[in-house]
Amino acid sequence: MNALKEKVIKSILSITAFASIAFLIGIVVTLFANSLTALKGIDQIQFLFSSDWAPYYSPAEYGILSMVISSALIGITAALVCIPLGIGTALYLNEIAGSAQRKILKPVIEILAGIPSIIFGFFAMAVLAPFLQNIFDLPSGLCILTASLTLGIMTIPVITSIAEDALGFVPIGFKEASYALGGNRWQTLIKVTIPAAASGIITSIILAIGRIVGETMIVLMVAGGSLAIPTSILAPARPMTSTIAAEMGEAAYGSLHFSALFEIGLLLFFMTFILNFISERISKKYRLKLGQGR
Amino acid sequence: MSDEIKIKVSNLNFYYGKMQALKNINIDIMDKKITALIGPSGCGKSTLIRIFNRMCDLVIGAKAEGSVIFDGENILNSSIDIVKLRQKIGMVFQKPNPFPKTIFQNIAYGLEINGCKDKSFIKFKVEETLKKAALWEDVKDRLNDSALGLSGGQQQRLCIARALAVEAQVILFDEPCASLDPISTAKIEELILELQNNYAIIIVTHNMQQASRVSDYTAFMYLGDLIEFGSTNQIFTVPKNPKTEEYLSGKFG
Ligand SMILES: Nc1ncnc2c1ncn2[C@@H]1O[C@H](COP(=O)(O)OP(=O)(O)OP(=O)(O)O)[C@@H](O)[C@H]1O
Ligand SMILES: [Mg+2]
């Protein structure tokens, strides 16, 4: 009887575990299958290196360069916001904050992590965009900077939580050894603790960037939506995700336009896949490095 | 051989918050001698040696009273230079804790944080201290490999070399062999005996054989009190205090 019960539980658990793999394969296959029309029907050089995107013209044009550049620019600018803030917060929590401050800060960061991105979008539209419009005297506050600041703030908790874990995981013995050799707090932090946690910190950064590049709602709301190649971070832009979200509803099912949107999705998928792969490799190396401290 | 006092502890009281961990301790640590600290778990051995290099400062709410004279200064004074103190009084921990860096960098670390930029001097020091720690022959061909790849005993010797590199005069050992196998333990003991010619050494140990094998003086502590302190020979053969005798005969602890 017990043996049977165990068998049942085991098979249920393995089904749930393999379900994720099935979903992943399903997604990849769907992306590929739906991209096929575009892969065959659009000159791929044109697709990647032209910035003329005009699916409703005839002949229609499908060049995604400006979207790729916009995505990259937003990703980089947002990273410049969330990396220093996220890591700074993690270092503060780990090294400086007393238990009272931790008790306040940690839940606040968790709440920040739980806010739906559309709420951030509202905030950006209502507060940030008008503010930046005023400061920089822009025709519209909806631009790369607005989107980047919002995305950067939104991803602070991604970095903080993982980086703080990594810092906390550094064995106390390393720090004691540094202090016992005459190292002060900053030398210990910079030369011992941070390097020992480096891979975890890098992983957190890569995951945050992946999150930024894949985020749709905020960029759709506040990036401005222009298809011109952005010339500055104060210019409006339309990254890859926005285009998909904005046009998917209108594109005729099975059309070239429809398929081209899928191909953008395929590209995004590979970009985030590569980011995840890199972070996985780094964190594996990190576990090995620390795990061997017999 | 000089019988010079290296550290003189007088009327030392120590508190973790309200809890008194050390009660009116008086002890003289002799230069170029090995002093063993023994006593049951929680009696304050680690606390005592962590006062000598002020590692006790890291504990919030910790407070020390009394005097601990080293180099003519009371090291409990807030005005002393902690960096200098910690370089002069090195520490080796229970669990070997080399940095996750190369063997070379592990030894260079203490010199570099003190502002030493002279590459050739650092190189010289690395070789010199690894030789002193009887590790040079084992590692001379892989100085740029990670220190974490060494065996536990080798790691512990690297930690000793690291302390020697910053010109330590006193070395504190907190159960240095607790996580090592008998052969590594024997090597560390041999090394400690060797080092005694040039350093004052304090070793905390739960291993009575180890205490009697290596030390010149033994201090027996119990519940924060220093119960008895004398030559190791005397303590192990004719202890004056009945508590010491009970402990040594394994009646408690
Ligand atoms: N950081 C700390 N905060 C509060 N109390 C502490 C702290 N460290 C030690 N103590 C307490 O002080 C007393 C002495 O501890 P200590 O670590 O010095 O003992 P020990 O003799 O080294 O024991 P062991 O043989 O187990 O290492 C114990 O009662 C311990 O609980
Ligand atoms: Mg102890």
Coordinates of C-alpha atoms and ligand atoms in Angstrom, one line a residue:
Chain A
M1 CA 0.0 0.0 0.0
N2 CA 2.7 2.4 1.0
A3 CA 4.8 1.4 -2.0
L4 CA 1.9 2.3 -4.2
K5 CA 1.4 5.6 -2.5
E6 CA 5.1 6.4 -3.0
K7 CA 4.9 5.5 -6.6
V8 CA 1.9 7.8 -7.2
I9 CA 3.5 10.7 -5.4
K10 CA 6.7 10.2 -7.3
S11 CA 5.0 10.2 -10.7
I12 CA 2.9 13.3 -9.9
L13 CA 6.1 15.1 -8.9
S14 CA 8.0 14.0 -12.0
I15 CA 5.1 15.1 -14.2
T16 CA 5.1 18.6 -12.6
A17 CA 8.9 18.8 -13.0
F18 CA 8.8 17.8 -16.6
A19 CA 5.9 20.1 -17.4
S20 CA 8.3 23.1 -17.3
I21 CA 10.5 21.4 -19.8
A22 CA 7.5 20.7 -22.0
F23 CA 6.4 24.3 -21.8
L24 CA 9.8 25.5 -22.7
I25 CA 10.0 23.3 -25.7
G26 CA 6.5 24.3 -26.6
I27 CA 7.4 28.0 -26.5
V28 CA 10.5 27.5 -28.6
V29 CA 8.7 25.4 -31.2
T30 CA 5.8 27.9 -31.4
L31 CA 8.2 30.9 -31.8
F32 CA 10.1 29.1 -34.5
A33 CA 7.1 27.8 -36.4
N34 CA 5.4 31.2 -36.5
S35 CA 8.6 32.9 -37.5
L36 CA 9.2 30.7 -40.4
T37 CA 7.1 32.8 -42.8
A38 CA 9.2 35.9 -41.9
L39 CA 12.5 34.0 -42.0
K40 CA 11.7 32.9 -45.5
G41 CA 9.8 35.9 -46.8
I42 CA 11.9 38.8 -45.5
D43 CA 15.5 39.4 -46.5
Q44 CA 17.2 38.8 -43.2
I45 CA 20.0 41.4 -43.8
Q46 CA 17.2 43.9 -44.4
F47 CA 15.4 42.7 -41.3
L48 CA 18.3 43.1 -39.0
F49 CA 20.1 46.1 -40.4
S50 CA 17.4 48.4 -41.7
S51 CA 15.5 50.7 -39.5
D52 CA 12.5 51.1 -41.8
W53 CA 9.6 49.4 -40.2
A54 CA 6.4 50.0 -42.2
P55 CA 4.2 46.9 -42.2
Y56 CA 1.2 48.8 -43.5
Y57 CA 3.0 50.3 -46.6
S58 CA 3.1 48.6 -49.8
P59 CA 5.5 47.2 -50.3
A60 CA 5.7 46.7 -46.6
E61 CA 9.1 47.1 -44.9
Y62 CA 10.4 45.1 -42.0
G63 CA 13.6 46.5 -40.5
I64 CA 14.1 46.3 -36.8
L65 CA 17.4 48.0 -36.3
S66 CA 15.9 51.0 -34.5
M67 CA 14.0 48.7 -32.1
V68 CA 17.1 46.7 -31.3
I69 CA 19.1 49.9 -30.7
S70 CA 16.3 51.3 -28.6
S71 CA 16.1 48.1 -26.5
A72 CA 19.9 48.2 -26.1
L73 CA 19.9 51.9 -25.1
I74 CA 17.1 51.5 -22.7
G75 CA 18.8 48.4 -21.2
I76 CA 22.1 50.2 -20.8
T77 CA 20.7 53.3 -19.3
A78 CA 18.4 51.4 -16.9
A79 CA 21.3 49.2 -15.9
L80 CA 23.3 52.4 -15.0
V81 CA 20.4 53.2 -12.7
C82 CA 19.8 49.9 -11.1
I83 CA 23.3 48.6 -10.7
P84 CA 24.7 51.3 -8.5
L85 CA 21.5 51.6 -6.5
G86 CA 20.9 47.9 -6.2
I87 CA 24.4 47.0 -5.2
G88 CA 24.7 50.0 -3.0
T89 CA 21.6 48.9 -1.1
A90 CA 22.9 45.4 -0.8
L91 CA 26.2 46.6 0.6
Y92 CA 24.5 48.9 3.0
L93 CA 22.2 46.1 4.2
N94 CA 25.1 43.7 4.5
E95 CA 27.7 45.9 6.0
I96 CA 26.3 49.0 7.6
A97 CA 22.6 48.6 8.5
G98 CA 21.8 47.7 12.1
S99 CA 19.1 45.2 12.7
A100 CA 16.5 48.0 13.2
Q101 CA 17.2 49.4 9.7
R102 CA 17.2 46.0 8.2
K103 CA 13.8 45.3 9.6
I104 CA 12.5 48.4 7.7
L105 CA 14.5 48.2 4.5
K106 CA 14.1 44.5 3.6
P107 CA 10.3 44.5 3.6
V108 CA 10.3 47.8 1.7
I109 CA 12.5 46.3 -1.0
E110 CA 10.3 43.2 -1.1
I111 CA 7.2 45.3 -1.6
L112 CA 9.0 47.2 -4.4
A113 CA 9.7 43.9 -6.0
G114 CA 6.0 42.9 -5.8
I115 CA 4.6 46.1 -7.4
P116 CA 3.1 45.3 -10.9
S117 CA 5.0 47.0 -13.6
I118 CA 1.9 48.8 -14.8
I119 CA 1.9 50.7 -11.5
F120 CA 5.4 51.8 -12.2
G121 CA 4.2 52.9 -15.6
F122 CA 1.5 55.1 -14.0
F123 CA 4.0 56.7 -11.7
A124 CA 6.3 57.4 -14.6
M125 CA 3.5 58.9 -16.8
A126 CA 2.0 61.0 -14.0
V127 CA 5.2 62.2 -12.2
L128 CA 8.4 61.4 -14.0
A129 CA 7.5 62.3 -17.5
P130 CA 6.2 65.8 -16.8
F131 CA 9.1 66.4 -14.5
L132 CA 11.7 65.5 -17.1
Q133 CA 9.8 67.4 -19.7
N134 CA 10.1 70.5 -17.6
I135 CA 13.7 70.1 -16.6
F136 CA 15.0 69.3 -20.1
D137 CA 12.4 71.4 -21.9
L138 CA 11.3 68.5 -24.1
P139 CA 8.3 68.4 -26.5
S140 CA 7.2 65.3 -24.6
G141 CA 8.4 63.7 -21.4
L142 CA 7.9 60.2 -22.9
C143 CA 11.4 59.2 -23.8
I144 CA 14.2 56.8 -23.3
L145 CA 15.3 58.4 -20.0
T146 CA 11.8 58.2 -18.5
A147 CA 11.5 54.5 -19.4
S148 CA 15.1 53.8 -18.2
L149 CA 14.7 55.5 -14.9
T150 CA 11.5 53.6 -14.3
L151 CA 12.9 50.3 -15.3
G152 CA 16.0 51.0 -13.3
I153 CA 14.1 51.6 -10.2
M154 CA 11.8 48.6 -10.8
T155 CA 14.8 46.3 -11.0
I156 CA 16.7 47.5 -7.9
P157 CA 15.2 44.7 -5.8
V158 CA 16.3 42.1 -8.3
I159 CA 19.9 43.1 -7.8
T160 CA 19.6 43.9 -4.1
S161 CA 18.1 40.6 -3.1
I162 CA 20.5 38.4 -5.0
A163 CA 23.5 40.5 -4.3
E164 CA 22.7 40.6 -0.6
D165 CA 22.4 36.9 -0.5
A166 CA 25.7 36.5 -2.2
L167 CA 27.3 38.9 0.3
G168 CA 25.7 37.2 3.2
F169 CA 27.0 33.8 1.9
V170 CA 30.6 34.9 2.2
P171 CA 32.0 32.9 5.1
I172 CA 32.6 35.0 8.3
G173 CA 36.0 33.4 8.4
F174 CA 37.2 35.4 5.4
K175 CA 36.3 38.6 7.0
E176 CA 37.8 37.6 10.3
A177 CA 41.0 36.7 8.6
S178 CA 41.2 40.1 7.0
Y179 CA 40.5 42.0 10.2
A180 CA 43.0 39.8 12.1
L181 CA 45.7 40.9 9.5
G182 CA 45.0 44.5 10.2
G183 CA 42.5 45.2 7.5
N184 CA 39.9 47.9 8.1
R185 CA 36.3 47.6 7.2
W186 CA 36.6 49.1 3.7
Q187 CA 39.6 47.1 2.8
T188 CA 37.9 44.0 4.0
L189 CA 34.7 44.8 2.0
I190 CA 36.5 45.8 -1.2
K191 CA 39.3 43.2 -1.2
V192 CA 37.7 40.2 0.4
T193 CA 33.9 40.3 0.7
I194 CA 33.0 41.7 -2.7
P195 CA 35.4 39.5 -4.7
A196 CA 34.2 36.5 -2.8
A197 CA 30.6 37.5 -3.7
A198 CA 31.5 38.7 -7.2
S199 CA 29.9 36.0 -9.2
G200 CA 26.7 36.3 -7.3
I201 CA 26.7 40.0 -7.8
I202 CA 27.4 39.6 -11.5
T203 CA 24.5 37.1 -11.8
S204 CA 22.2 39.6 -10.2
I205 CA 23.1 42.2 -12.7
I206 CA 22.6 40.0 -15.6
L207 CA 19.2 38.8 -14.4
A208 CA 18.2 42.5 -13.9
I209 CA 19.3 43.3 -17.4
G210 CA 17.3 40.4 -18.8
R211 CA 14.3 41.6 -16.9
I212 CA 14.8 45.1 -18.3
V213 CA 15.1 44.0 -21.9
G214 CA 12.1 41.8 -21.6
E215 CA 9.9 44.3 -19.9
T216 CA 7.0 45.5 -22.1
M217 CA 4.4 47.4 -20.2
I218 CA 6.5 50.3 -19.0
V219 CA 8.3 50.9 -22.3
L220 CA 4.9 50.8 -24.1
M221 CA 3.6 53.4 -21.8
V222 CA 6.4 55.8 -21.4
A223 CA 9.2 55.3 -24.0
G224 CA 7.5 57.5 -26.6
G225 CA 7.0 55.0 -29.4
S226 CA 9.1 56.6 -32.1
L227 CA 10.5 54.3 -34.7
A228 CA 13.4 56.6 -35.7
I229 CA 16.8 55.5 -34.5
P230 CA 17.2 57.3 -31.2
T231 CA 19.9 59.9 -31.2
S232 CA 20.0 60.6 -27.4
I233 CA 18.4 59.3 -24.3
L234 CA 16.0 62.2 -24.4
A235 CA 14.6 61.0 -27.7
P236 CA 11.4 58.9 -27.8
A237 CA 12.0 55.2 -28.8
R238 CA 10.2 52.0 -29.4
P239 CA 12.0 48.9 -28.3
M240 CA 11.4 45.4 -29.5
T241 CA 8.8 44.4 -26.8
S242 CA 6.7 47.5 -27.4
T243 CA 6.4 46.8 -31.1
I244 CA 5.2 43.3 -30.5
A245 CA 2.7 44.3 -27.9
A246 CA 1.4 47.2 -29.9
E247 CA 1.0 45.5 -33.2
M248 CA 0.2 41.9 -32.4
G249 CA -3.5 42.7 -32.0
E250 CA -3.8 44.2 -35.5
A251 CA -1.6 41.9 -37.5
A252 CA -3.6 39.4 -39.5
Y253 CA -3.1 35.9 -38.2
G254 CA -0.6 34.1 -40.4
S255 CA 0.5 37.2 -42.3
L256 CA 4.0 38.2 -43.0
H257 CA 3.6 41.1 -40.5
F258 CA 2.4 38.6 -37.9
S259 CA 5.3 36.3 -38.5
A260 CA 7.8 39.2 -38.4
L261 CA 6.5 40.1 -34.9
F262 CA 7.2 36.5 -33.9
E263 CA 10.7 36.7 -35.3
I264 CA 11.3 39.7 -33.0
G265 CA 10.1 37.6 -30.2
L266 CA 12.4 34.8 -31.2
L267 CA 15.3 37.3 -31.1
L268 CA 14.3 38.5 -27.7
F269 CA 14.1 34.9 -26.5
F270 CA 17.6 34.2 -27.6
M271 CA 18.9 37.4 -26.1
T272 CA 17.5 36.6 -22.7
F273 CA 18.5 32.9 -23.1
I274 CA 22.1 34.0 -23.6
L275 CA 21.9 36.3 -20.6
N276 CA 20.6 33.5 -18.4
F277 CA 23.1 31.1 -19.7
I278 CA 26.0 33.4 -18.9
S279 CA 24.6 34.0 -15.4
E280 CA 24.2 30.3 -14.8
R281 CA 27.8 29.7 -15.8
I282 CA 29.1 32.4 -13.6
S283 CA 27.1 31.3 -10.5
K284 CA 28.2 27.7 -11.0
K285 CA 31.8 28.7 -11.0
Y286 CA 31.1 30.7 -7.9
R287 CA 29.5 27.8 -6.0
L288 CA 32.5 25.7 -6.9
K289 CA 34.9 28.3 -5.7
L290 CA 33.3 28.8 -2.3
G291 CA 32.1 25.3 -1.9
Q292 CA 35.6 23.9 -1.8
G293 CA 36.6 25.9 1.2
R294 CA 37.2 22.7 3.2
Chain B
M1 CA 66.7 32.2 27.0
S2 CA 65.0 35.3 28.3
D3 CA 62.1 35.1 30.6
E4 CA 60.5 38.2 29.3
I5 CA 56.8 39.0 29.8
K6 CA 55.2 39.7 26.4
I7 CA 51.6 40.4 27.5
K8 CA 50.7 41.3 31.0
V9 CA 47.0 40.9 31.9
S10 CA 45.8 42.5 35.1
N11 CA 42.3 42.5 36.6
L12 CA 40.7 41.9 33.2
N13 CA 36.9 41.8 33.2
F14 CA 35.0 41.3 30.0
Y15 CA 31.3 41.5 29.2
Y16 CA 29.1 40.6 26.3
G17 CA 26.3 43.0 27.1
K18 CA 25.3 42.1 30.6
M19 CA 26.8 38.7 30.6
Q20 CA 30.3 38.7 32.2
A21 CA 32.5 36.3 30.2
L22 CA 35.8 36.9 31.9
K23 CA 36.2 37.5 35.7
N24 CA 39.2 39.3 37.0
I25 CA 41.8 37.6 34.9
N26 CA 45.5 38.0 35.8
I27 CA 48.0 36.3 33.6
D28 CA 51.5 36.9 32.2
I29 CA 52.2 35.6 28.7
M30 CA 55.9 34.9 28.3
D31 CA 57.9 35.7 25.2
K32 CA 59.3 32.8 23.2
K33 CA 57.2 30.4 25.1
I34 CA 54.0 28.5 24.4
T35 CA 51.1 29.1 26.7
A36 CA 48.1 26.7 26.4
L37 CA 44.6 27.7 27.4
I38 CA 42.4 24.9 28.5
G39 CA 39.0 24.5 30.0
P40 CA 35.5 23.3 29.2
S41 CA 33.5 24.7 26.4
G42 CA 32.2 28.2 27.0
C43 CA 34.7 29.1 29.8
G44 CA 36.0 32.1 27.9
K45 CA 39.2 30.9 26.2
S46 CA 38.4 32.3 22.8
T47 CA 37.1 35.5 24.4
L48 CA 40.4 35.9 26.2
I49 CA 42.6 35.6 23.1
R50 CA 40.3 37.7 21.0
I51 CA 40.9 40.5 23.5
F52 CA 44.6 40.3 22.7
N53 CA 44.1 41.4 19.1
R54 CA 40.9 43.3 19.8
M55 CA 38.9 41.0 17.6
C56 CA 36.4 41.3 20.4
D57 CA 35.6 44.8 19.1
L58 CA 33.6 43.2 16.3
V59 CA 31.0 42.1 18.8
I60 CA 28.4 44.7 19.4
G61 CA 27.9 45.6 23.1
A62 CA 31.2 43.9 24.2
K63 CA 33.1 45.7 26.9
A64 CA 36.5 45.1 28.5
E65 CA 37.9 46.5 31.8
G66 CA 41.3 46.2 33.4
S67 CA 44.6 46.3 31.7
V68 CA 46.4 44.3 29.0
I69 CA 49.9 45.6 28.6
F70 CA 51.7 44.8 25.3
D71 CA 54.7 46.8 24.1
G72 CA 54.3 49.2 27.1
E73 CA 50.7 50.1 26.2
N74 CA 47.4 49.1 27.5
I75 CA 45.8 47.7 24.4
L76 CA 42.3 48.2 25.8
N77 CA 42.8 51.9 25.3
S78 CA 40.7 53.2 22.5
S79 CA 43.6 55.3 21.3
I80 CA 45.8 52.4 20.3
D81 CA 46.5 51.7 16.6
I82 CA 44.4 48.6 16.0
V83 CA 46.0 47.9 12.6
K84 CA 49.5 47.8 14.1
L85 CA 48.2 45.7 17.0
R86 CA 46.7 43.1 14.8
Q87 CA 49.8 42.9 12.7
K88 CA 51.9 42.4 15.7
I89 CA 49.5 39.9 17.3
G90 CA 48.5 37.4 14.6
M91 CA 45.7 34.9 14.8
V92 CA 45.1 31.5 13.4
F93 CA 41.5 30.2 13.6
Q94 CA 39.9 26.9 14.3
K95 CA 38.7 26.4 10.8
P96 CA 41.4 27.1 8.2
N97 CA 40.3 30.3 6.5
P98 CA 42.5 31.2 3.6
F99 CA 41.0 33.8 1.3
P100 CA 39.5 32.5 -2.0
K101 CA 42.6 33.9 -3.8
T102 CA 45.9 32.4 -4.9
I103 CA 48.4 31.1 -2.4
F104 CA 50.7 34.1 -3.3
Q105 CA 47.9 36.6 -2.8
N106 CA 46.9 35.1 0.5
I107 CA 50.3 36.1 1.9
A108 CA 50.6 39.3 0.0
Y109 CA 47.3 40.5 1.3
G110 CA 48.4 41.6 4.8
L111 CA 51.4 43.5 3.3
E112 CA 49.3 45.2 0.6
I113 CA 46.6 46.4 2.8
N114 CA 49.3 48.0 4.8
G115 CA 50.4 50.0 1.8
C116 CA 53.4 47.9 0.7
K117 CA 53.8 48.2 -3.0
D118 CA 57.3 46.8 -3.4
K119 CA 56.7 43.7 -5.6
S120 CA 60.1 42.2 -5.0
F121 CA 59.8 42.6 -1.2
I122 CA 56.4 40.9 -1.3
K123 CA 57.8 38.1 -3.3
F124 CA 60.7 37.7 -0.9
K125 CA 58.2 37.7 2.0
V126 CA 56.0 35.1 0.4
E127 CA 58.9 32.7 0.0
E128 CA 60.4 33.5 3.5
T129 CA 57.1 33.0 5.4
L130 CA 56.1 29.9 3.4
K131 CA 59.5 28.4 4.4
K132 CA 59.0 29.3 8.0
A133 CA 55.5 27.7 7.9
A134 CA 57.0 24.5 6.3
L135 CA 54.9 24.9 3.3
W136 CA 57.3 26.1 0.7
E137 CA 58.3 22.7 -0.6
D138 CA 54.6 21.8 -1.0
V139 CA 53.5 24.8 -2.9
K140 CA 56.5 26.5 -4.6
D141 CA 55.4 25.4 -8.0
R142 CA 51.8 26.5 -7.6
L143 CA 51.9 29.8 -5.9
N144 CA 49.3 31.1 -8.4
D145 CA 46.8 28.3 -7.8
S146 CA 43.8 28.9 -5.5
A147 CA 44.6 28.4 -1.9
L148 CA 41.3 26.5 -1.6
G149 CA 42.8 23.6 -3.5
L150 CA 45.2 22.9 -0.6
S151 CA 44.5 20.2 2.0
G152 CA 43.1 21.3 5.4
G153 CA 46.5 21.1 7.0
Q154 CA 48.3 23.0 4.2
Q155 CA 45.6 25.6 4.4
Q156 CA 46.2 26.0 8.1
R157 CA 49.9 26.4 7.5
L158 CA 49.2 29.0 4.9
C159 CA 47.1 30.9 7.5
I160 CA 50.1 30.7 9.8
A161 CA 52.4 32.0 7.1
R162 CA 50.0 34.8 6.4
A163 CA 50.2 35.9 10.0
L164 CA 54.0 35.7 10.0
A165 CA 54.2 37.9 6.9
V166 CA 53.0 41.0 8.6
E167 CA 55.8 40.7 11.3
A168 CA 53.7 39.2 14.0
Q169 CA 55.4 38.9 17.4
V170 CA 52.7 37.0 19.1
I171 CA 50.6 34.3 17.4
L172 CA 47.2 33.3 18.8
F173 CA 46.0 29.9 17.9
D174 CA 42.3 29.1 18.6
E175 CA 42.0 25.3 18.4
P176 CA 44.1 25.2 15.2
C177 CA 44.0 21.5 14.8
A178 CA 40.3 20.9 15.7
S179 CA 39.4 20.2 12.1
L180 CA 42.6 18.4 11.0
D181 CA 43.6 14.8 10.8
P182 CA 46.3 13.4 13.1
I183 CA 49.1 13.7 10.5
S184 CA 48.3 17.3 9.7
T185 CA 47.9 17.9 13.4
A186 CA 51.4 16.5 14.1
K187 CA 52.8 18.8 11.4
I188 CA 51.2 21.9 12.9
E189 CA 52.4 21.0 16.4
E190 CA 55.9 20.6 15.1
L191 CA 55.6 24.0 13.4
I192 CA 54.3 25.6 16.6
L193 CA 57.3 24.2 18.5
E194 CA 59.6 25.6 15.9
L195 CA 58.0 29.0 15.9
Q196 CA 58.3 29.3 19.7
N197 CA 62.0 30.2 19.2
N198 CA 61.0 33.6 17.8
Y199 CA 57.4 34.2 18.9
A200 CA 55.2 34.3 21.9
I201 CA 52.5 31.7 21.3
I202 CA 49.1 31.2 22.9
I203 CA 47.2 28.1 21.9
V204 CA 43.6 27.3 22.9
T205 CA 43.0 23.5 22.8
H206 CA 40.6 20.9 24.0
N207 CA 43.2 18.3 23.5
M208 CA 45.0 17.7 26.8
Q209 CA 47.8 15.6 25.1
Q210 CA 48.4 18.5 22.8
A211 CA 48.6 21.0 25.6
S212 CA 51.1 18.8 27.5
R213 CA 53.1 18.0 24.3
V214 CA 53.6 21.6 23.1
S215 CA 53.2 24.1 25.9
D216 CA 55.5 25.5 28.5
Y217 CA 52.7 27.1 30.5
T218 CA 49.1 26.1 30.9
A219 CA 46.2 28.1 32.1
F220 CA 43.0 26.4 33.2
M221 CA 39.8 28.4 32.9
Y222 CA 36.4 27.6 34.2
L223 CA 33.2 29.7 33.8
G224 CA 35.1 32.9 33.1
D225 CA 37.6 32.5 35.9
L226 CA 41.2 31.7 35.5
I227 CA 41.4 28.8 38.0
E228 CA 45.1 27.9 37.8
F229 CA 48.1 29.0 35.8
G230 CA 51.5 27.6 36.0
S231 CA 54.2 25.6 34.2
T232 CA 52.6 22.8 32.1
N233 CA 54.6 20.3 34.0
Q234 CA 53.3 21.4 37.3
I235 CA 49.7 21.7 36.1
F236 CA 49.6 18.2 34.6
T237 CA 51.4 16.5 37.4
V238 CA 50.6 18.3 40.6
P239 CA 47.7 20.7 40.0
K240 CA 47.1 22.8 43.1
N241 CA 43.4 23.4 42.5
P242 CA 41.0 20.4 42.9
K243 CA 38.9 21.8 39.9
T244 CA 42.0 21.6 37.7
E245 CA 42.6 18.0 38.7
E246 CA 39.0 17.1 38.2
Y247 CA 39.1 18.6 34.7
L248 CA 42.3 16.9 33.7
S249 CA 41.1 13.6 34.9
G250 CA 38.1 13.9 32.7
K251 CA 35.5 14.3 35.4
F252 CA 33.8 17.1 33.5
G253 CA 34.1 19.2 30.4
Ligands
LIG1 N1 29.6 37.1 20.4 C1 29.1 36.7 21.6 N2 28.0 37.3 22.1 C2 27.5 36.9 23.2 N3 28.1 36.0 24.0 C3 29.2 35.3 23.6 C4 29.8 35.7 22.3 N4 30.8 34.9 22.1 C5 30.9 34.1 23.2 N5 29.9 34.4 24.1 C6 29.7 33.7 25.4 O1 30.8 33.9 26.2 C7 31.2 32.8 26.9 C8 32.6 32.4 26.6 O2 32.7 32.0 25.2 P1 34.0 31.6 24.5 O3 33.7 31.5 23.0 O4 35.1 32.5 24.9 O5 34.3 30.2 25.1 P2 35.4 29.1 24.7 O6 36.1 28.8 26.0 O7 36.2 29.6 23.6 O8 34.5 27.9 24.3 P3 34.8 26.8 23.2 O9 35.8 25.8 23.8 O10 33.5 26.1 23.0 O11 35.4 27.4 22.0 C9 30.2 31.7 26.5 O12 29.2 31.6 27.5 C10 29.6 32.2 25.3 O13 28.2 31.8 25.1
MG2 MG 36.4 28.9 21.5

